[in-house]
Amino acid sequence: MKVYVSGSLAYDRIMDFQGKFKDHILPEKIHILNVSFMVNGLIEKYGGTAGNIAYSLALLGESPTILAAVGKDFDSYAQRLTRFKLPLEGLRRIEEEFTSGCYITTDAANNQITGFNPGAMKHGSDYDFNGIPAEECLAVVAPGNLDDMVGYPRKYREHGIKYIFDPGQQIPVLTAEQMLEAIEGCYILITNDYELEMILKATGLTKERILAMGKTVITTLGEDGSRISTAEGEVIIPSAKPKVVNDPTGAGDAYRSGLVKGLVTGEDLETAAKMGTVCGSFAVEYHGTQEHSFTQEEFWERYKESF
């Protein structure tokens, strides 16, 4: 089955400041703030919601098509995608823009100052689905370009392609009407528990109303696992146990990868969600959203240990 993942592709550029921000900020001069911090080098990591989901899917033996706009500095990321046998056909290069970039400076007290340049993400990826057999496809609409998040659900409905709607951090910029439209047409709505409350408040829907539409709602619960909700009831999926927890940042995207892998290989929803939590458990063991790795044997060994 062909998998399409729309969302963001970004460079995460991480810097460490060995002092403390508060020691360099004068409270009485906060209205004319002008500070500079000498950082202890820079680490560049690969990220973005679509990139993260595609990466873990590649570890699971899939080759999803990423749908995103990228910039003139994308060559190193493209080489990485190719190394993991991920196709580049769904990428739209915007030569006058840089690829999206997140610039994070962390001080000695773990305070952070972050700047995000959307760059090429300001542009839609404009993929053409004509001639693609809908019954052989599954799509994920992850946080990214707003036009893609609104437009791809419409295209998927027009073509009869099942899609998972994952609005995430773009919930505040989507209108209630846009979210309603995407939810009404989706196969699965997936969020964390806080994001689900944001959606319900913004749209005026209740969870029961969404379930009555025939939709499945999957809610990730961090270390408490995840919850599958359907009109028939709820199932709690406990979390798989990582060897160590270093950084939970990429766990949600990795969860989605495992879930999708299960669905495209014909597993039932509960098994697919268990695969999601196993995949997420590998991600939290490393700093960064694409730093984890595992073999098929290691994946299924942890699955058996957990369930």
mmCIF file of C-alpha atoms in Angstrom:
data_model
loop_
_atom_site.group_PDB
_atom_site.id
_atom_site.type_symbol
_atom_site.label_atom_id
_atom_site.label_comp_id
_atom_site.label_asym_id
_atom_site.label_seq_id
_atom_site.Cartn_x
_atom_site.Cartn_y
_atom_site.Cartn_z
ATOM 1 C CA MET A 1 0.000 0.000 0.000
ATOM 2 C CA LYS A 2 1.222 3.494 -0.887
ATOM 3 C CA VAL A 3 1.635 5.939 1.997
ATOM 4 C CA TYR A 4 1.588 9.746 1.614
ATOM 5 C CA VAL A 5 2.721 12.018 4.448
ATOM 6 C CA SER A 6 2.160 15.763 4.205
ATOM 7 C CA GLY A 7 3.649 18.062 6.802
ATOM 8 C CA SER A 8 6.860 19.938 7.479
ATOM 9 C CA LEU A 9 10.494 19.281 6.695
ATOM 10 C CA ALA A 10 12.893 21.313 8.784
ATOM 11 C CA TYR A 11 16.412 21.660 10.068
ATOM 12 C CA ASP A 12 16.681 21.832 13.845
ATOM 13 C CA ARG A 13 19.733 23.923 14.741
ATOM 14 C CA ILE A 14 20.570 23.563 18.408
ATOM 15 C CA MET A 15 22.949 25.792 20.368
ATOM 16 C CA ASP A 16 24.136 25.679 23.978
ATOM 17 C CA PHE A 17 24.821 28.797 26.035
ATOM 18 C CA GLN A 18 26.923 27.911 29.080
ATOM 19 C CA GLY A 19 25.679 30.809 31.165
ATOM 20 C CA LYS A 20 22.153 31.718 32.265
ATOM 21 C CA PHE A 21 19.958 34.046 30.265
ATOM 22 C CA LYS A 22 18.678 35.797 33.406
ATOM 23 C CA ASP A 23 22.185 36.968 34.292
ATOM 24 C CA HIS A 24 22.354 38.956 31.039
ATOM 25 C CA ILE A 25 18.927 40.561 31.097
ATOM 26 C CA LEU A 26 18.341 43.742 33.082
ATOM 27 C CA PRO A 27 14.707 43.773 34.283
ATOM 28 C CA GLU A 28 14.581 47.572 34.341
ATOM 29 C CA LYS A 29 15.664 47.654 30.659
ATOM 30 C CA ILE A 30 13.339 44.936 29.371
ATOM 31 C CA HIS A 31 11.511 47.507 27.193
ATOM 32 C CA ILE A 32 14.698 48.027 25.147
ATOM 33 C CA LEU A 33 15.994 44.460 25.232
ATOM 34 C CA ASN A 34 19.175 43.998 23.232
ATOM 35 C CA VAL A 35 21.231 40.962 24.227
ATOM 36 C CA SER A 36 23.751 38.675 22.607
ATOM 37 C CA PHE A 37 24.846 35.215 23.762
ATOM 38 C CA MET A 38 28.079 33.462 22.779
ATOM 39 C CA VAL A 39 27.089 29.845 22.166
ATOM 40 C CA ASN A 40 29.220 26.751 22.484
ATOM 41 C CA GLY A 41 28.870 25.526 18.891
ATOM 42 C CA LEU A 42 25.894 24.416 16.835
ATOM 43 C CA ILE A 43 24.395 21.004 16.153
ATOM 44 C CA GLU A 44 22.202 20.512 13.101
ATOM 45 C CA LYS A 45 19.568 17.786 13.176
ATOM 46 C CA TYR A 46 16.897 16.762 10.703
ATOM 47 C CA GLY A 47 13.278 17.269 11.677
ATOM 48 C CA GLY A 48 9.807 18.359 10.677
ATOM 49 C CA THR A 49 6.638 16.354 11.197
ATOM 50 C CA ALA A 50 6.601 14.740 7.753
ATOM 51 C CA GLY A 51 10.314 13.994 7.889
ATOM 52 C CA ASN A 52 10.039 12.430 11.333
ATOM 53 C CA ILE A 53 7.102 10.206 10.395
ATOM 54 C CA ALA A 54 8.722 9.146 7.128
ATOM 55 C CA TYR A 55 12.012 8.369 8.865
ATOM 56 C CA SER A 56 10.510 5.885 11.326
ATOM 57 C CA LEU A 57 8.385 4.377 8.557
ATOM 58 C CA ALA A 58 11.611 3.785 6.637
ATOM 59 C CA LEU A 59 13.026 1.945 9.664
ATOM 60 C CA LEU A 60 9.881 -0.201 9.518
ATOM 61 C CA GLY A 61 10.464 -1.059 5.858
ATOM 62 C CA GLU A 62 8.109 1.453 4.202
ATOM 63 C CA SER A 63 8.900 4.119 1.585
ATOM 64 C CA PRO A 64 6.271 6.838 2.063
ATOM 65 C CA THR A 65 6.037 9.814 -0.264
ATOM 66 C CA ILE A 66 6.618 13.067 1.616
ATOM 67 C CA LEU A 67 4.501 16.011 0.453
ATOM 68 C CA ALA A 68 6.179 19.280 1.456
ATOM 69 C CA ALA A 69 7.883 22.394 0.130
ATOM 70 C CA VAL A 70 11.650 22.708 0.690
ATOM 71 C CA GLY A 71 14.222 25.409 0.095
ATOM 72 C CA LYS A 72 17.502 26.064 -1.669
ATOM 73 C CA ASP A 73 19.517 24.551 1.190
ATOM 74 C CA PHE A 74 17.769 21.164 1.128
ATOM 75 C CA ASP A 75 20.526 19.115 -0.541
ATOM 76 C CA SER A 76 21.902 17.473 2.618
ATOM 77 C CA TYR A 77 18.403 16.539 3.780
ATOM 78 C CA ALA A 78 17.622 15.159 0.312
ATOM 79 C CA GLN A 79 20.724 12.976 0.478
ATOM 80 C CA ARG A 80 19.570 11.648 3.844
ATOM 81 C CA LEU A 81 16.105 10.815 2.509
ATOM 82 C CA THR A 82 17.660 9.018 -0.448
ATOM 83 C CA ARG A 83 19.925 7.056 1.889
ATOM 84 C CA PHE A 84 16.813 5.756 3.648
ATOM 85 C CA LYS A 85 15.159 4.966 0.297
ATOM 86 C CA LEU A 86 12.551 7.684 0.701
ATOM 87 C CA PRO A 87 11.321 9.124 -2.630
ATOM 88 C CA LEU A 88 11.690 12.805 -3.435
ATOM 89 C CA GLU A 89 8.861 13.026 -5.981
ATOM 90 C CA GLY A 90 6.454 14.748 -3.584
ATOM 91 C CA LEU A 91 8.804 17.607 -2.716
ATOM 92 C CA ARG A 92 8.429 21.072 -4.202
ATOM 93 C CA ARG A 93 11.631 23.112 -4.139
ATOM 94 C CA ILE A 94 11.289 26.872 -3.644
ATOM 95 C CA GLU A 95 14.606 28.299 -4.789
ATOM 96 C CA GLU A 96 14.120 31.758 -3.269
ATOM 97 C CA GLU A 97 13.489 30.369 0.216
ATOM 98 C CA PHE A 98 15.433 28.439 2.838
ATOM 99 C CA THR A 99 14.083 25.170 4.164
ATOM 100 C CA SER A 100 12.146 25.636 7.398
ATOM 101 C CA GLY A 101 14.494 26.027 10.319
ATOM 102 C CA CYS A 102 14.125 25.923 14.083
ATOM 103 C CA TYR A 103 16.883 27.724 16.013
ATOM 104 C CA ILE A 104 17.032 26.697 19.664
ATOM 105 C CA THR A 105 19.416 28.124 22.241
ATOM 106 C CA THR A 106 19.460 26.441 25.659
ATOM 107 C CA ASP A 107 21.167 27.916 28.703
ATOM 108 C CA ALA A 108 22.742 26.198 31.714
ATOM 109 C CA ALA A 109 19.380 26.186 33.538
ATOM 110 C CA ASN A 110 17.640 24.497 30.600
ATOM 111 C CA ASN A 111 15.790 27.676 29.656
ATOM 112 C CA GLN A 112 15.293 28.002 25.929
ATOM 113 C CA ILE A 113 15.007 30.785 23.377
ATOM 114 C CA THR A 114 13.644 29.528 20.071
ATOM 115 C CA GLY A 115 13.250 31.173 16.697
ATOM 116 C CA PHE A 116 11.402 29.466 13.833
ATOM 117 C CA ASN A 117 11.750 30.455 10.197
ATOM 118 C CA PRO A 118 8.945 28.817 8.159
ATOM 119 C CA GLY A 119 10.845 29.526 4.947
ATOM 120 C CA ALA A 120 9.626 27.226 2.183
ATOM 121 C CA MET A 121 6.813 25.958 4.407
ATOM 122 C CA LYS A 122 4.959 29.140 3.514
ATOM 123 C CA HIS A 123 4.276 27.449 0.170
ATOM 124 C CA GLY A 124 2.018 24.494 -0.557
ATOM 125 C CA SER A 125 3.449 21.311 -2.059
ATOM 126 C CA ASP A 126 0.767 20.948 -4.776
ATOM 127 C CA TYR A 127 0.935 17.195 -5.389
ATOM 128 C CA ASP A 128 -1.239 15.746 -8.165
ATOM 129 C CA PHE A 129 -3.179 12.604 -7.229
ATOM 130 C CA ASN A 130 -4.813 12.015 -10.607
ATOM 131 C CA GLY A 131 -4.534 8.404 -11.719
ATOM 132 C CA ILE A 132 -3.554 7.086 -8.282
ATOM 133 C CA PRO A 133 -5.666 4.069 -7.171
ATOM 134 C CA ALA A 134 -7.376 5.190 -3.970
ATOM 135 C CA GLU A 135 -7.878 1.708 -2.555
ATOM 136 C CA GLU A 136 -4.108 1.213 -2.448
ATOM 137 C CA CYS A 137 -3.345 4.401 -0.501
ATOM 138 C CA LEU A 138 -3.289 5.728 3.042
ATOM 139 C CA ALA A 139 -2.400 9.348 3.781
ATOM 140 C CA VAL A 140 -1.345 11.301 6.861
ATOM 141 C CA VAL A 141 -2.071 15.030 7.116
ATOM 142 C CA ALA A 142 0.448 16.230 9.702
ATOM 143 C CA PRO A 143 1.186 19.810 10.843
ATOM 144 C CA GLY A 144 2.793 21.864 8.099
ATOM 145 C CA ASN A 145 1.761 24.362 5.441
ATOM 146 C CA LEU A 146 -1.769 25.611 6.121
ATOM 147 C CA ASP A 147 -2.935 25.314 2.499
ATOM 148 C CA ASP A 148 -1.760 21.682 2.454
ATOM 149 C CA MET A 149 -3.556 20.933 5.721
ATOM 150 C CA VAL A 150 -6.796 22.292 4.285
ATOM 151 C CA GLY A 151 -6.312 21.261 0.665
ATOM 152 C CA TYR A 152 -5.092 17.680 0.977
ATOM 153 C CA PRO A 153 -8.112 16.470 2.990
ATOM 154 C CA ARG A 154 -10.299 17.855 0.188
ATOM 155 C CA LYS A 155 -8.217 16.076 -2.441
ATOM 156 C CA TYR A 156 -8.297 12.836 -0.478
ATOM 157 C CA ARG A 157 -12.060 13.005 -0.210
ATOM 158 C CA GLU A 158 -12.373 13.720 -3.926
ATOM 159 C CA HIS A 159 -10.188 10.724 -4.766
ATOM 160 C CA GLY A 160 -11.599 8.417 -2.092
ATOM 161 C CA ILE A 161 -8.267 8.117 -0.260
ATOM 162 C CA LYS A 162 -8.376 7.315 3.455
ATOM 163 C CA TYR A 163 -6.467 9.834 5.558
ATOM 164 C CA ILE A 164 -5.377 10.341 9.141
ATOM 165 C CA PHE A 165 -5.846 13.925 10.325
ATOM 166 C CA ASP A 166 -3.145 15.107 12.738
ATOM 167 C CA PRO A 167 -3.475 18.901 13.179
ATOM 168 C CA GLY A 168 -1.108 19.168 16.177
ATOM 169 C CA GLN A 169 0.604 22.493 16.652
ATOM 170 C CA GLN A 170 -1.305 24.069 13.755
ATOM 171 C CA ILE A 171 -4.627 23.872 15.609
ATOM 172 C CA PRO A 172 -4.487 27.561 16.648
ATOM 173 C CA VAL A 173 -4.168 28.766 13.020
ATOM 174 C CA LEU A 174 -6.869 26.525 11.545
ATOM 175 C CA THR A 175 -10.375 27.960 11.576
ATOM 176 C CA ALA A 176 -13.205 26.010 13.157
ATOM 177 C CA GLU A 177 -14.697 25.457 9.688
ATOM 178 C CA GLN A 178 -11.407 24.096 8.328
ATOM 179 C CA MET A 179 -11.029 21.669 11.221
ATOM 180 C CA LEU A 180 -14.645 20.532 10.957
ATOM 181 C CA GLU A 181 -14.264 19.837 7.263
ATOM 182 C CA ALA A 182 -11.065 17.850 7.746
ATOM 183 C CA ILE A 183 -12.469 15.861 10.677
ATOM 184 C CA GLU A 184 -15.727 15.021 8.917
ATOM 185 C CA GLY A 185 -13.811 13.429 6.050
ATOM 186 C CA CYS A 186 -11.034 11.682 7.955
ATOM 187 C CA TYR A 187 -10.525 8.027 8.737
ATOM 188 C CA ILE A 188 -8.747 8.678 12.059
ATOM 189 C CA LEU A 189 -8.288 11.840 14.126
ATOM 190 C CA ILE A 190 -5.087 11.655 16.165
ATOM 191 C CA THR A 191 -3.930 14.173 18.789
ATOM 192 C CA ASN A 192 -2.628 14.287 22.325
ATOM 193 C CA ASP A 193 -5.159 14.908 25.092
ATOM 194 C CA TYR A 194 -4.505 18.667 25.297
ATOM 195 C CA GLU A 195 -4.832 19.106 21.524
ATOM 196 C CA LEU A 196 -8.119 17.205 21.516
ATOM 197 C CA GLU A 197 -9.544 19.616 24.088
ATOM 198 C CA MET A 198 -8.406 22.532 21.914
ATOM 199 C CA ILE A 199 -10.210 21.050 18.908
ATOM 200 C CA LEU A 200 -13.419 20.454 20.839
ATOM 201 C CA LYS A 201 -13.380 23.999 22.198
ATOM 202 C CA ALA A 202 -12.640 25.562 18.795
ATOM 203 C CA THR A 203 -15.226 23.581 16.831
ATOM 204 C CA GLY A 204 -17.988 23.238 19.411
ATOM 205 C CA LEU A 205 -17.990 19.501 18.814
ATOM 206 C CA THR A 206 -18.064 16.903 21.531
ATOM 207 C CA LYS A 207 -15.988 13.777 21.380
ATOM 208 C CA GLU A 208 -19.217 11.775 21.300
ATOM 209 C CA ARG A 209 -20.340 13.731 18.231
ATOM 210 C CA ILE A 210 -17.078 12.934 16.415
ATOM 211 C CA LEU A 211 -17.456 9.262 17.254
ATOM 212 C CA ALA A 212 -21.080 9.351 16.087
ATOM 213 C CA MET A 213 -19.762 10.457 12.678
ATOM 214 C CA GLY A 214 -18.126 7.047 12.468
ATOM 215 C CA LYS A 215 -14.642 8.410 13.114
ATOM 216 C CA THR A 216 -11.926 6.839 15.213
ATOM 217 C CA VAL A 217 -10.191 9.133 17.710
ATOM 218 C CA ILE A 218 -6.724 8.159 18.900
ATOM 219 C CA THR A 219 -5.365 10.158 21.833
ATOM 220 C CA THR A 220 -1.725 9.842 22.834
ATOM 221 C CA LEU A 221 -1.126 10.085 26.581
ATOM 222 C CA GLY A 222 2.646 10.268 26.930
ATOM 223 C CA GLU A 223 4.046 7.735 29.357
ATOM 224 C CA ASP A 224 0.488 6.509 30.006
ATOM 225 C CA GLY A 225 0.217 5.123 26.469
ATOM 226 C CA SER A 226 -2.686 5.945 24.172
ATOM 227 C CA ARG A 227 -6.458 5.641 23.963
ATOM 228 C CA ILE A 228 -8.467 4.361 20.999
ATOM 229 C CA SER A 229 -12.030 5.691 20.960
ATOM 230 C CA THR A 230 -14.752 4.489 18.597
ATOM 231 C CA ALA A 231 -18.546 4.424 18.720
ATOM 232 C CA GLU A 232 -18.226 0.931 20.211
ATOM 233 C CA GLY A 233 -16.135 2.045 23.187
ATOM 234 C CA GLU A 234 -12.578 2.781 24.303
ATOM 235 C CA VAL A 235 -9.392 0.766 24.582
ATOM 236 C CA ILE A 236 -6.316 1.901 26.503
ATOM 237 C CA ILE A 237 -2.993 0.871 24.972
ATOM 238 C CA PRO A 238 -0.233 0.902 27.613
ATOM 239 C CA SER A 239 3.116 2.400 26.697
ATOM 240 C CA ALA A 240 6.058 0.232 25.722
ATOM 241 C CA LYS A 241 9.040 0.594 28.022
ATOM 242 C CA PRO A 242 12.163 2.267 26.626
ATOM 243 C CA LYS A 243 15.592 1.453 27.991
ATOM 244 C CA VAL A 244 16.011 5.101 28.997
ATOM 245 C CA VAL A 245 14.117 8.368 28.484
ATOM 246 C CA ASN A 246 16.303 11.177 27.141
ATOM 247 C CA ASP A 247 13.997 13.273 24.964
ATOM 248 C CA PRO A 248 10.242 12.760 24.458
ATOM 249 C CA THR A 249 10.037 15.319 21.644
ATOM 250 C CA GLY A 250 9.814 12.914 18.702
ATOM 251 C CA ALA A 251 7.717 10.208 20.350
ATOM 252 C CA GLY A 252 4.414 11.384 18.884
ATOM 253 C CA ASP A 253 5.640 11.324 15.287
ATOM 254 C CA ALA A 254 7.242 7.915 15.823
ATOM 255 C CA TYR A 255 3.942 6.655 17.273
ATOM 256 C CA ARG A 256 2.194 7.711 14.080
ATOM 257 C CA SER A 257 4.760 5.792 12.046
ATOM 258 C CA GLY A 258 4.156 2.559 13.910
ATOM 259 C CA LEU A 259 0.398 3.057 13.704
ATOM 260 C CA VAL A 260 0.538 3.598 9.940
ATOM 261 C CA LYS A 261 2.814 0.585 9.450
ATOM 262 C CA GLY A 262 0.285 -1.591 11.235
ATOM 263 C CA LEU A 263 -2.636 -0.251 9.210
ATOM 264 C CA VAL A 264 -0.981 -0.677 5.805
ATOM 265 C CA THR A 265 0.065 -4.235 6.611
ATOM 266 C CA GLY A 266 -3.482 -5.209 7.549
ATOM 267 C CA GLU A 267 -3.258 -5.273 11.340
ATOM 268 C CA ASP A 268 -6.314 -4.449 13.428
ATOM 269 C CA LEU A 269 -6.446 -1.007 15.016
ATOM 270 C CA GLU A 270 -5.419 -2.182 18.486
ATOM 271 C CA THR A 271 -2.350 -4.003 17.178
ATOM 272 C CA ALA A 272 -1.432 -0.998 15.008
ATOM 273 C CA ALA A 273 -1.626 1.273 18.067
ATOM 274 C CA LYS A 274 0.630 -1.099 19.987
ATOM 275 C CA MET A 275 3.111 -0.881 17.119
ATOM 276 C CA GLY A 276 2.855 2.886 17.442
ATOM 277 C CA THR A 277 3.762 2.919 21.102
ATOM 278 C CA VAL A 278 6.681 0.542 20.504
ATOM 279 C CA CYS A 279 8.038 2.804 17.774
ATOM 280 C CA GLY A 280 7.655 5.824 20.060
ATOM 281 C CA SER A 281 9.597 4.059 22.815
ATOM 282 C CA PHE A 282 12.694 3.930 20.611
ATOM 283 C CA ALA A 283 12.432 7.642 19.787
ATOM 284 C CA VAL A 284 12.518 8.819 23.417
ATOM 285 C CA GLU A 285 15.855 7.116 24.012
ATOM 286 C CA TYR A 286 17.744 9.747 21.984
ATOM 287 C CA HIS A 287 17.961 13.526 21.787
ATOM 288 C CA GLY A 288 16.438 14.596 18.487
ATOM 289 C CA THR A 289 13.501 13.371 16.467
ATOM 290 C CA GLN A 290 15.417 11.249 13.952
ATOM 291 C CA GLU A 291 18.320 9.945 16.016
ATOM 292 C CA HIS A 292 16.835 6.576 17.016
ATOM 293 C CA SER A 293 17.330 3.400 15.057
ATOM 294 C CA PHE A 294 16.251 -0.227 15.284
ATOM 295 C CA THR A 295 16.142 -3.397 13.239
ATOM 296 C CA GLN A 296 12.943 -5.291 12.492
ATOM 297 C CA GLU A 297 14.075 -7.951 14.958
ATOM 298 C CA GLU A 298 14.651 -5.369 17.710
ATOM 299 C CA PHE A 299 11.257 -3.802 17.043
ATOM 300 C CA TRP A 300 9.320 -7.057 17.334
ATOM 301 C CA GLU A 301 11.346 -8.199 20.323
ATOM 302 C CA ARG A 302 10.302 -5.060 22.214
ATOM 303 C CA TYR A 303 6.726 -5.540 21.014
ATOM 304 C CA LYS A 304 6.664 -9.043 22.495
ATOM 305 C CA GLU A 305 8.259 -7.824 25.726
ATOM 306 C CA SER A 306 5.649 -5.076 26.069
ATOM 307 C CA PHE A 307 2.495 -6.938 25.068
#
